[in-house]
Coordinates of C-alpha atoms and ligand atoms in Angstrom, one line a residue:
M794 CA 0.1 14.2 31.3
S795 CA 0.4 10.9 29.4
V796 CA 1.2 9.9 25.8
Q797 CA 0.3 6.3 25.8
I798 CA 0.8 3.9 22.9
I799 CA -1.7 1.1 22.8
L800 CA -0.6 -1.5 20.3
G801 CA -1.3 -5.1 19.3
A802 CA 1.5 -7.4 20.6
Q803 CA 0.5 -10.5 18.6
W804 CA -0.7 -10.9 15.0
G805 CA -3.6 -8.4 15.3
D806 CA -7.2 -8.6 16.5
E807 CA -6.1 -8.7 20.2
G808 CA -8.9 -6.4 21.2
K809 CA -7.2 -3.0 20.7
G810 CA -10.4 -1.3 19.8
K811 CA -12.1 -2.4 23.1
I812 CA -9.0 -1.4 25.2
V813 CA -8.6 2.0 23.5
D814 CA -12.3 2.7 24.0
V815 CA -12.1 1.8 27.7
L816 CA -8.9 3.7 28.3
S817 CA -9.9 6.8 26.3
E818 CA -12.4 7.7 29.1
N819 CA -9.8 10.0 30.6
V820 CA -7.9 11.3 27.6
D821 CA -8.2 14.3 25.3
I822 CA -7.0 12.8 22.0
V823 CA -6.8 9.4 20.3
A824 CA -4.6 9.2 17.2
R825 CA -4.2 6.3 14.8
Y826 CA -0.7 6.1 13.4
Q827 CA -0.5 3.4 10.7
G828 CA -2.3 0.9 8.5
G829 CA -5.6 1.6 6.8
A830 CA -9.0 0.0 6.4
N831 CA -7.3 -3.5 6.7
A832 CA -7.9 -2.9 10.5
G833 CA -11.1 -3.8 12.1
H834 CA -11.5 -2.6 15.7
T835 CA -14.6 -3.7 17.5
I836 CA -16.3 -1.8 20.2
V837 CA -19.2 -3.0 22.2
I838 CA -21.2 -0.4 24.2
G839 CA -24.4 -1.3 25.9
G840 CA -24.6 -4.5 23.9
K841 CA -24.3 -2.6 20.6
T842 CA -21.4 -3.6 18.4
T843 CA -19.5 -1.3 16.1
A844 CA -16.5 -2.0 13.9
L845 CA -14.1 0.8 13.1
H846 CA -11.6 0.6 10.3
L847 CA -9.9 4.0 10.0
I848 CA -11.4 6.3 12.6
P849 CA -9.7 6.0 16.1
S850 CA -11.5 4.0 18.8
G851 CA -12.0 7.1 21.0
I852 CA -14.8 8.4 18.8
F853 CA -17.5 7.1 21.1
R854 CA -16.3 9.3 23.9
E855 CA -17.7 12.8 23.7
G856 CA -15.2 15.6 23.8
I857 CA -12.3 13.5 22.5
V858 CA -10.6 14.6 19.4
C859 CA -9.6 11.8 17.0
V860 CA -6.7 12.1 14.7
I861 CA -5.8 10.1 11.6
G862 CA -2.0 10.6 11.3
N863 CA 0.3 10.9 8.4
G864 CA 1.3 7.2 8.7
V865 CA -2.2 6.0 7.8
V866 CA -3.2 5.1 4.2
I867 CA -6.7 6.4 3.6
D868 CA -9.3 4.8 1.3
P869 CA -11.8 7.6 0.6
N870 CA -14.8 5.3 0.3
A871 CA -13.9 3.5 3.5
L872 CA -13.6 6.8 5.4
L873 CA -16.8 8.3 4.0
N874 CA -18.7 5.1 4.8
E875 CA -17.4 5.1 8.3
M876 CA -18.3 8.7 8.9
E877 CA -21.8 8.0 7.6
M878 CA -22.1 4.9 9.7
L879 CA -21.2 6.9 12.8
R880 CA -23.6 9.7 11.9
S881 CA -26.4 7.1 11.7
L882 CA -25.5 6.2 15.3
G883 CA -25.7 9.8 16.3
V884 CA -21.9 10.3 16.5
E885 CA -20.9 13.4 14.7
T886 CA -17.3 13.5 13.4
R887 CA -17.4 17.1 12.4
G888 CA -15.1 19.1 14.7
R889 CA -13.9 15.9 16.4
L890 CA -11.9 14.3 13.6
L891 CA -8.7 15.6 12.2
I892 CA -6.9 14.1 9.2
S893 CA -3.3 14.6 8.4
H894 CA -2.6 16.5 5.2
N895 CA 0.4 14.2 4.7
A896 CA -1.6 10.9 4.8
H897 CA -1.4 8.9 1.6
L898 CA -4.5 8.0 -0.3
I899 CA -5.4 4.5 -1.4
M900 CA -6.3 4.7 -5.1
P901 CA -8.6 2.3 -7.0
Y902 CA -5.6 0.8 -8.7
H903 CA -4.0 -0.1 -5.3
T904 CA -7.0 -2.2 -4.3
L905 CA -7.1 -4.0 -7.7
L906 CA -3.3 -4.6 -7.6
D907 CA -3.6 -6.1 -4.1
S908 CA -6.3 -8.5 -5.3
M909 CA -4.4 -9.4 -8.4
A910 CA -1.2 -10.1 -6.5
E911 CA -3.2 -12.4 -4.1
Q912 CA -4.2 -14.5 -7.0
G913 CA -0.7 -15.8 -7.4
M914 CA 1.0 -18.8 -5.8
D915 CA 2.8 -17.0 -2.9
K916 CA -0.3 -15.6 -1.2
I917 CA 0.2 -13.5 1.9
G918 CA -3.5 -13.7 2.6
T919 CA -4.0 -9.9 2.7
T920 CA -7.2 -8.1 3.4
K921 CA -7.2 -6.9 -0.3
K922 CA -7.7 -3.3 0.9
G923 CA -4.9 -2.0 -1.2
I924 CA -2.5 -1.5 1.7
G925 CA 0.7 -3.0 0.3
P926 CA 0.5 -1.3 -3.1
A927 CA -0.3 2.1 -1.4
Y928 CA 2.7 1.9 0.8
I929 CA 4.8 0.7 -2.2
D930 CA 3.9 4.0 -3.9
K931 CA 4.6 6.0 -0.7
Y932 CA 8.1 4.6 -0.5
A933 CA 8.6 4.9 -4.3
R934 CA 7.7 8.6 -3.8
T935 CA 5.0 8.4 -6.3
G936 CA 2.1 8.2 -3.9
I937 CA -0.8 10.7 -3.8
R938 CA -1.2 12.4 -0.5
I939 CA -4.2 14.3 0.8
V940 CA -2.3 17.6 0.3
D941 CA -1.9 16.8 -3.4
L942 CA -5.6 17.1 -3.8
L943 CA -5.3 20.9 -3.3
D944 CA -3.3 21.4 -6.5
R945 CA -5.4 20.1 -9.3
D946 CA -2.9 20.7 -12.0
S947 CA 0.0 18.8 -10.4
L948 CA -2.5 16.1 -9.2
C949 CA -3.5 15.5 -12.8
V950 CA 0.2 15.2 -13.9
K951 CA 1.0 12.8 -11.0
L952 CA -2.1 10.7 -11.5
R953 CA -1.7 10.5 -15.2
R954 CA 1.9 9.2 -14.8
N955 CA 0.8 6.7 -12.1
I956 CA -2.1 5.4 -14.0
E957 CA -0.1 4.9 -17.2
E958 CA 2.3 2.8 -15.3
K959 CA -0.4 0.8 -13.4
N960 CA -2.4 0.3 -16.6
L961 CA 0.7 -1.3 -18.2
L962 CA 1.1 -3.6 -15.2
L963 CA -2.6 -4.5 -15.1
K964 CA -2.7 -5.2 -18.9
H965 CA 0.5 -7.1 -19.4
I966 CA 0.9 -8.9 -16.1
Y967 CA -2.6 -9.4 -14.9
N968 CA -4.7 -9.0 -17.9
A969 CA -7.0 -6.9 -15.8
Q970 CA -9.2 -3.8 -16.0
Q971 CA -7.7 -0.4 -17.0
F972 CA -8.3 2.8 -15.2
D973 CA -9.5 6.1 -16.5
V974 CA -7.7 9.2 -15.2
D975 CA -10.5 11.6 -15.5
K976 CA -12.9 9.5 -13.6
I977 CA -10.5 9.1 -10.7
I978 CA -9.7 12.8 -10.7
E979 CA -13.5 13.6 -10.5
E980 CA -14.0 11.1 -7.7
Y981 CA -11.0 12.2 -5.6
T982 CA -11.7 15.9 -6.0
A983 CA -15.3 15.4 -4.8
F984 CA -13.8 13.5 -1.8
D985 CA -11.4 16.5 -1.2
V986 CA -14.4 18.9 -1.0
T987 CA -16.2 16.6 1.6
I988 CA -13.2 16.2 3.9
D989 CA -11.7 19.6 3.4
E990 CA -12.7 20.8 6.9
Y991 CA -11.1 17.8 8.6
I992 CA -7.6 18.3 7.0
T993 CA -4.8 19.8 9.0
D994 CA -1.2 19.6 10.0
T995 CA -1.8 16.9 12.6
A996 CA 1.8 16.7 13.7
A997 CA 1.7 20.4 14.7
Y998 CA -1.6 19.9 16.4
L999 CA -0.4 16.8 18.4
N1000 CA 2.8 18.5 19.5
N1001 CA 0.9 21.5 20.6
A1002 CA -1.4 19.3 22.6
I1003 CA 1.6 17.6 24.2
A1004 CA 3.1 21.0 25.1
E1005 CA -0.2 21.9 26.7
K1006 CA 0.1 18.7 28.8
K1007 CA -2.9 17.0 27.3
N1008 CA -3.5 13.2 27.6
L1009 CA -3.1 11.3 24.4
I1010 CA -3.6 7.7 23.3
L1011 CA -1.7 6.6 20.2
E1012 CA -3.7 3.7 18.7
G1013 CA -1.9 1.0 16.7
A1014 CA -3.5 -1.2 14.1
Q1015 CA -2.5 -4.8 13.3
G1016 CA 0.2 -6.2 15.6
A1017 CA 3.9 -6.4 16.4
L1018 CA 4.3 -9.7 14.6
L1019 CA 2.8 -8.2 11.4
D1020 CA 5.3 -5.4 11.4
V1021 CA 7.1 -5.0 8.1
D1022 CA 10.5 -4.7 9.8
H1023 CA 10.1 -6.9 12.9
G1024 CA 7.3 -9.2 12.0
T1025 CA 7.2 -12.6 10.3
Y1026 CA 8.3 -11.2 7.0
P1027 CA 7.0 -11.6 4.2
F1028 CA 3.8 -12.6 6.0
V1029 CA 3.3 -9.2 7.4
T1030 CA 1.5 -6.0 6.7
S1031 CA 3.2 -3.1 4.9
S1032 CA 3.6 -0.7 7.8
N1033 CA 5.1 -0.4 11.3
P1034 CA 2.5 -1.3 14.0
T1035 CA 5.3 -1.3 16.6
S1036 CA 5.9 1.6 18.9
G1037 CA 8.5 3.3 16.6
G1038 CA 5.7 3.6 14.0
A1039 CA 3.7 5.8 16.4
C1040 CA 6.4 8.4 16.3
T1041 CA 6.9 8.4 12.5
G1042 CA 3.2 7.9 11.8
L1043 CA 2.2 11.0 13.8
G1044 CA 5.3 13.2 14.0
I1045 CA 5.6 12.8 17.8
P1046 CA 9.1 12.5 19.2
P1047 CA 10.0 9.3 21.1
T1048 CA 11.0 11.4 24.1
A1049 CA 7.3 12.4 24.4
I1050 CA 6.0 8.8 24.9
T1051 CA 5.2 8.0 28.5
D1052 CA 3.8 4.5 28.3
V1053 CA 3.5 1.5 26.0
T1054 CA 0.6 -0.8 26.5
G1055 CA 0.6 -4.1 24.6
V1056 CA -2.8 -5.7 24.0
V1057 CA -2.7 -9.5 24.0
K1058 CA -5.3 -12.2 23.9
A1059 CA -5.2 -14.9 26.6
Y1060 CA -4.5 -17.2 23.6
T1061 CA -3.3 -16.5 20.1
T1062 CA -4.9 -15.9 16.7
R1063 CA -3.7 -15.1 13.3
V1064 CA -5.6 -14.4 10.1
G1065 CA -3.8 -14.8 6.8
N1066 CA -0.7 -17.0 6.0
G1067 CA 2.6 -17.4 7.7
P1068 CA 4.2 -19.3 10.6
F1069 CA 2.3 -19.7 13.9
P1070 CA 4.2 -22.1 16.2
S1071 CA 1.4 -22.4 18.9
E1072 CA -1.4 -22.9 16.3
C1073 CA -3.8 -25.7 17.1
D1074 CA -5.0 -26.9 13.7
N1075 CA -7.3 -29.4 15.4
E1076 CA -10.4 -29.6 17.6
T1077 CA -8.9 -27.3 20.2
G1078 CA -8.3 -24.6 17.6
E1079 CA -11.9 -25.0 16.4
R1080 CA -13.2 -24.7 19.9
L1081 CA -11.2 -21.5 20.5
R1082 CA -12.5 -20.1 17.2
T1083 CA -16.1 -21.0 18.0
T1084 CA -16.0 -19.9 21.7
G1085 CA -14.0 -16.7 20.9
G1086 CA -16.0 -15.8 17.8
E1087 CA -12.7 -15.7 15.9
Y1088 CA -13.8 -14.5 12.5
G1089 CA -12.2 -11.4 10.9
T1090 CA -13.8 -8.1 11.6
T1091 CA -12.8 -6.7 8.2
T1092 CA -13.0 -9.8 5.9
G1093 CA -15.0 -12.3 7.9
R1094 CA -12.3 -15.0 7.4
P1095 CA -11.9 -17.6 10.1
R1096 CA -9.0 -16.8 12.3
R1097 CA -6.3 -19.5 12.9
C1098 CA -6.3 -20.2 16.7
G1099 CA -3.7 -21.5 19.2
W1100 CA -2.4 -21.2 22.7
F1101 CA -0.7 -18.2 24.3
D1102 CA 2.9 -17.8 23.1
A1103 CA 5.2 -16.4 25.8
V1104 CA 8.2 -16.5 23.5
A1105 CA 6.5 -14.3 20.9
L1106 CA 5.3 -11.9 23.6
R1107 CA 8.8 -11.5 25.1
Y1108 CA 10.0 -10.6 21.6
A1109 CA 7.1 -8.2 21.1
S1110 CA 7.9 -6.6 24.4
M1111 CA 11.6 -6.2 23.4
I1112 CA 10.9 -4.4 20.1
N1113 CA 8.1 -2.2 21.5
G1114 CA 9.3 -1.4 25.0
I1115 CA 6.1 -2.6 26.4
D1116 CA 5.5 -1.5 30.1
N1117 CA 2.3 -3.3 30.7
I1118 CA -0.1 -5.6 29.0
A1119 CA -3.9 -5.7 28.7
I1120 CA -5.0 -9.3 28.5
T1121 CA -8.3 -9.8 26.6
K1122 CA -10.7 -12.7 26.1
L1123 CA -9.7 -14.5 29.3
D1124 CA -13.4 -15.6 29.4
V1125 CA -12.9 -17.6 26.2
L1126 CA -10.7 -20.0 28.1
S1127 CA -13.3 -20.6 30.8
S1128 CA -14.7 -23.9 29.5
F1129 CA -11.3 -25.5 28.9
D1130 CA -10.3 -28.2 31.5
E1131 CA -6.7 -27.8 30.4
I1132 CA -5.0 -24.7 29.0
K1133 CA -1.5 -24.7 27.5
I1134 CA 1.1 -21.9 27.3
C1135 CA 4.0 -22.0 24.9
V1136 CA 7.0 -21.3 27.1
A1137 CA 9.9 -22.0 24.7
Y1138 CA 10.7 -23.1 21.1
E1139 CA 12.9 -26.1 20.1
R1140 CA 14.6 -26.5 16.8
N1141 CA 16.8 -29.4 15.8
G1142 CA 16.7 -30.7 19.4
R1143 CA 17.9 -27.4 20.8
Q1144 CA 16.0 -24.7 22.7
L1145 CA 16.0 -21.4 21.0
K1146 CA 17.0 -18.3 23.1
Y1147 CA 15.2 -15.8 20.9
F1148 CA 12.1 -15.5 18.8
P1149 CA 13.2 -16.0 15.2
S1150 CA 11.1 -13.5 13.2
D1151 CA 12.4 -15.0 10.0
A1152 CA 9.4 -16.9 8.6
R1153 CA 11.3 -20.0 7.5
T1154 CA 13.0 -20.5 10.9
L1155 CA 9.9 -19.7 12.8
G1156 CA 8.0 -22.2 10.6
S1157 CA 10.4 -25.0 11.7
V1158 CA 10.3 -24.6 15.5
T1159 CA 8.4 -26.9 17.8
P1160 CA 6.6 -25.2 20.7
V1161 CA 7.3 -26.4 24.2
Y1162 CA 4.2 -26.2 26.4
E1163 CA 3.3 -25.9 30.0
T1164 CA -0.1 -27.3 30.9
F1165 CA -2.4 -25.5 33.3
K1166 CA -5.6 -26.6 34.9
G1167 CA -8.7 -24.6 33.8
W1168 CA -11.1 -22.8 36.2
N1169 CA -14.4 -24.0 34.7
D1170 CA -16.4 -21.0 35.7
D1171 CA -18.0 -18.3 33.7
I1172 CA -15.8 -15.3 34.5
S1173 CA -17.5 -12.8 32.2
K1174 CA -19.6 -11.5 35.1
Y1175 CA -16.7 -10.7 37.5
M1176 CA -15.7 -7.0 37.9
S1177 CA -12.6 -7.4 40.0
F1178 CA -9.4 -9.5 40.1
D1179 CA -10.2 -10.8 43.6
K1180 CA -13.5 -12.2 42.4
L1181 CA -11.9 -14.3 39.6
P1182 CA -11.5 -18.0 40.4
W1183 CA -8.0 -18.5 41.9
R1184 CA -6.9 -20.6 38.9
A1185 CA -7.7 -17.7 36.6
Q1186 CA -5.8 -15.3 38.9
E1187 CA -2.9 -17.8 38.7
Y1188 CA -3.0 -17.9 34.9
I1189 CA -2.6 -14.1 34.8
Q1190 CA 0.2 -14.2 37.3
L1191 CA 1.9 -17.0 35.3
L1192 CA 1.7 -14.9 32.2
E1193 CA 3.3 -12.0 34.1
R1194 CA 6.1 -14.3 35.3
L1195 CA 6.7 -15.8 31.9
T1196 CA 6.8 -12.5 30.0
G1197 CA 8.3 -10.3 32.7
I1198 CA 5.6 -7.7 32.0
R1199 CA 3.0 -6.3 34.4
V1200 CA -0.6 -7.0 33.6
S1201 CA -2.6 -3.7 33.8
F1202 CA -6.0 -4.8 32.6
V1203 CA -7.9 -8.1 32.2
S1204 CA -10.8 -8.2 29.8
V1205 CA -13.5 -10.8 30.5
G1206 CA -16.0 -10.0 27.7
P1207 CA -16.4 -7.7 24.7
G1208 CA -18.4 -5.1 26.6
R1209 CA -16.9 -1.8 27.9
E1210 CA -17.8 -2.7 31.5
Q1211 CA -16.3 -6.2 31.3
T1212 CA -12.8 -4.9 32.1
I1213 CA -10.9 -5.4 35.3
K1214 CA -8.2 -2.9 36.2
L1215 CA -5.3 -4.4 38.2
Ligands
GDP1431 P1 -8.7 -5.4 17.3 O1 -8.5 -5.4 15.8 O2 -7.5 -5.6 18.1 O3 -9.5 -4.2 17.8 O4 -9.7 -6.6 17.7 P2 -11.0 -7.1 16.9 O5 -12.1 -6.2 17.2 O6 -10.7 -7.4 15.4 O7 -11.2 -8.5 17.5 C1 -11.5 -8.7 18.9 C2 -12.8 -9.4 19.1 O8 -12.9 -9.8 20.4 C3 -14.0 -8.4 18.9 O9 -15.1 -9.1 18.4 C4 -14.2 -7.9 20.3 O10 -15.6 -7.5 20.5 C5 -14.0 -9.2 21.1 N1 -13.4 -9.0 22.5 C6 -12.6 -8.0 22.9 N2 -12.3 -8.3 24.2 C7 -13.0 -9.4 24.6 C8 -13.1 -10.2 25.7 O11 -12.4 -9.9 26.8 N3 -13.9 -11.3 25.7 C9 -14.6 -11.6 24.6 N4 -15.3 -12.7 24.7 N5 -14.5 -10.9 23.5 C10 -13.7 -9.8 23.4
IMO1432 P1 -6.4 -5.1 13.2 O1 -6.0 -3.7 13.4 C1 -5.3 -9.1 11.9 C2 -3.1 -9.3 8.1 C3 -3.7 -9.9 6.9 C4 -2.5 -10.5 6.2 C5 -1.4 -9.5 6.5 C6 -1.3 -8.5 5.3 O2 -7.8 -5.4 13.2 O3 -5.7 -6.0 14.3 P2 -2.7 -6.4 4.5 O4 -4.1 -6.3 4.0 O5 -2.4 -5.6 5.7 O6 -1.7 -6.2 3.4 O7 -2.5 -8.0 4.9 O8 -1.8 -8.8 7.6 N1 -3.8 -8.2 8.7 C7 -4.4 -8.3 9.9 N2 -4.6 -9.3 10.7 N3 -5.8 -7.9 12.2 C8 -5.5 -6.8 11.4 O9 -5.9 -5.6 11.8 C9 -4.9 -7.0 10.2 N4 -4.6 -6.2 9.2 C10 -3.9 -6.9 8.3 O10 -4.6 -10.9 7.3 O11 -2.1 -11.7 6.9
MG1433 MG1 -9.2 -6.4 14.2

């Protein structure tokens, strides 16, 4: 029996979707624990590419039950579109997808408020999917949960109160569009009817499954360095992608977790604003972006690119309890004569012992690099570690040494089959 968390150990887009899809071959349940449609998890099967935003990346494996946990914030339109997209691919979600009755809903005013806030000076560079404003309401205890859709009268009262408040904000601060309560109620009650059969107490379902010794993958969105508590605040998302978030976001006790797998790229990317010590804002970064196809799955924005950062990964390992890492996109480094790895940070002439998650401090560090000779060979065709050029093998071993974490998988291409188990 295993309850394995698979999470992003950098700033998101590490290839979690691909790794979850590959590893879900032998599990019973895949459950998403936080975030919303800000996520974009890409899966490539038989040359066909699909991007998932809310539905867990186990959906392409027949017989697996996918769960959207209480920690996720759900945009009805995003969910319905995704279900429809899957249906058009012949993947039926009915009977295979469960949604927590306690998950919060993203309302139209959340999305608008997110966009409005991003027009200001201090931009985070959000995905504008309404994530921050929805979690604000969750913690202010004014959020609308799926379960609230069941009681029409109290839903109307809550929505009216929320909309009155948001309309004031939209009118006086942002001079923006006002919302009509009745229209929203109509839209969300129709949504409720459509998803009614999917709604359940997912915490009870998952704990029963654990008691029955089923195998589970708990899928994170975003990445450790975007965690609202442990990431590069304020340039973070508004949830906990770190391993603790899997427990609160699903109602699974920490004692049930058996493994934590961190997914990391063989280099680093970040989309949105905030400090990024090993960023290559130059030709090298451009080359990583072009070769790696580093454009946002959700927003299409070009991702900022740079070298692998061992300091950041040691930090991610500490706060998540990472047992093993899956390294993705090693193939992207194939054409580089020289590859760098950030092994330490310096600040004011001193080496820093720890990763400073505080954005201001992190923004003022200088990366210390070790340079590594490349392997100059297309590795995307190799199916075993032994077949990889010895310099590529050495690169993996060096990452293990620098981070102190065992590498469990190496991905050498986007396809399911382009995955090497160590
Ligand atoms: P996620 O959000 O962590 O699931 O990652 P994304 O799907 O947003 O971004 C990862 C991108 O890299 C996707 O386009 C994947 O298809 C692609 N990808 C994943 N693993 C590999 C790999 O090993 N090599 C290459 N070249 N692409 C990969
Ligand atoms: P996946 O799951 C990469 C980033 C945004 C922005 C910050 C806050 O595909 O790895 P938000 O919309 O969440 O309020 O934006 O977080 N961000 C991501 N970056 N991958 C993601 O998801 C992300 N989800 C949010 O770019 O910097
Ligand atoms: Mg992504």
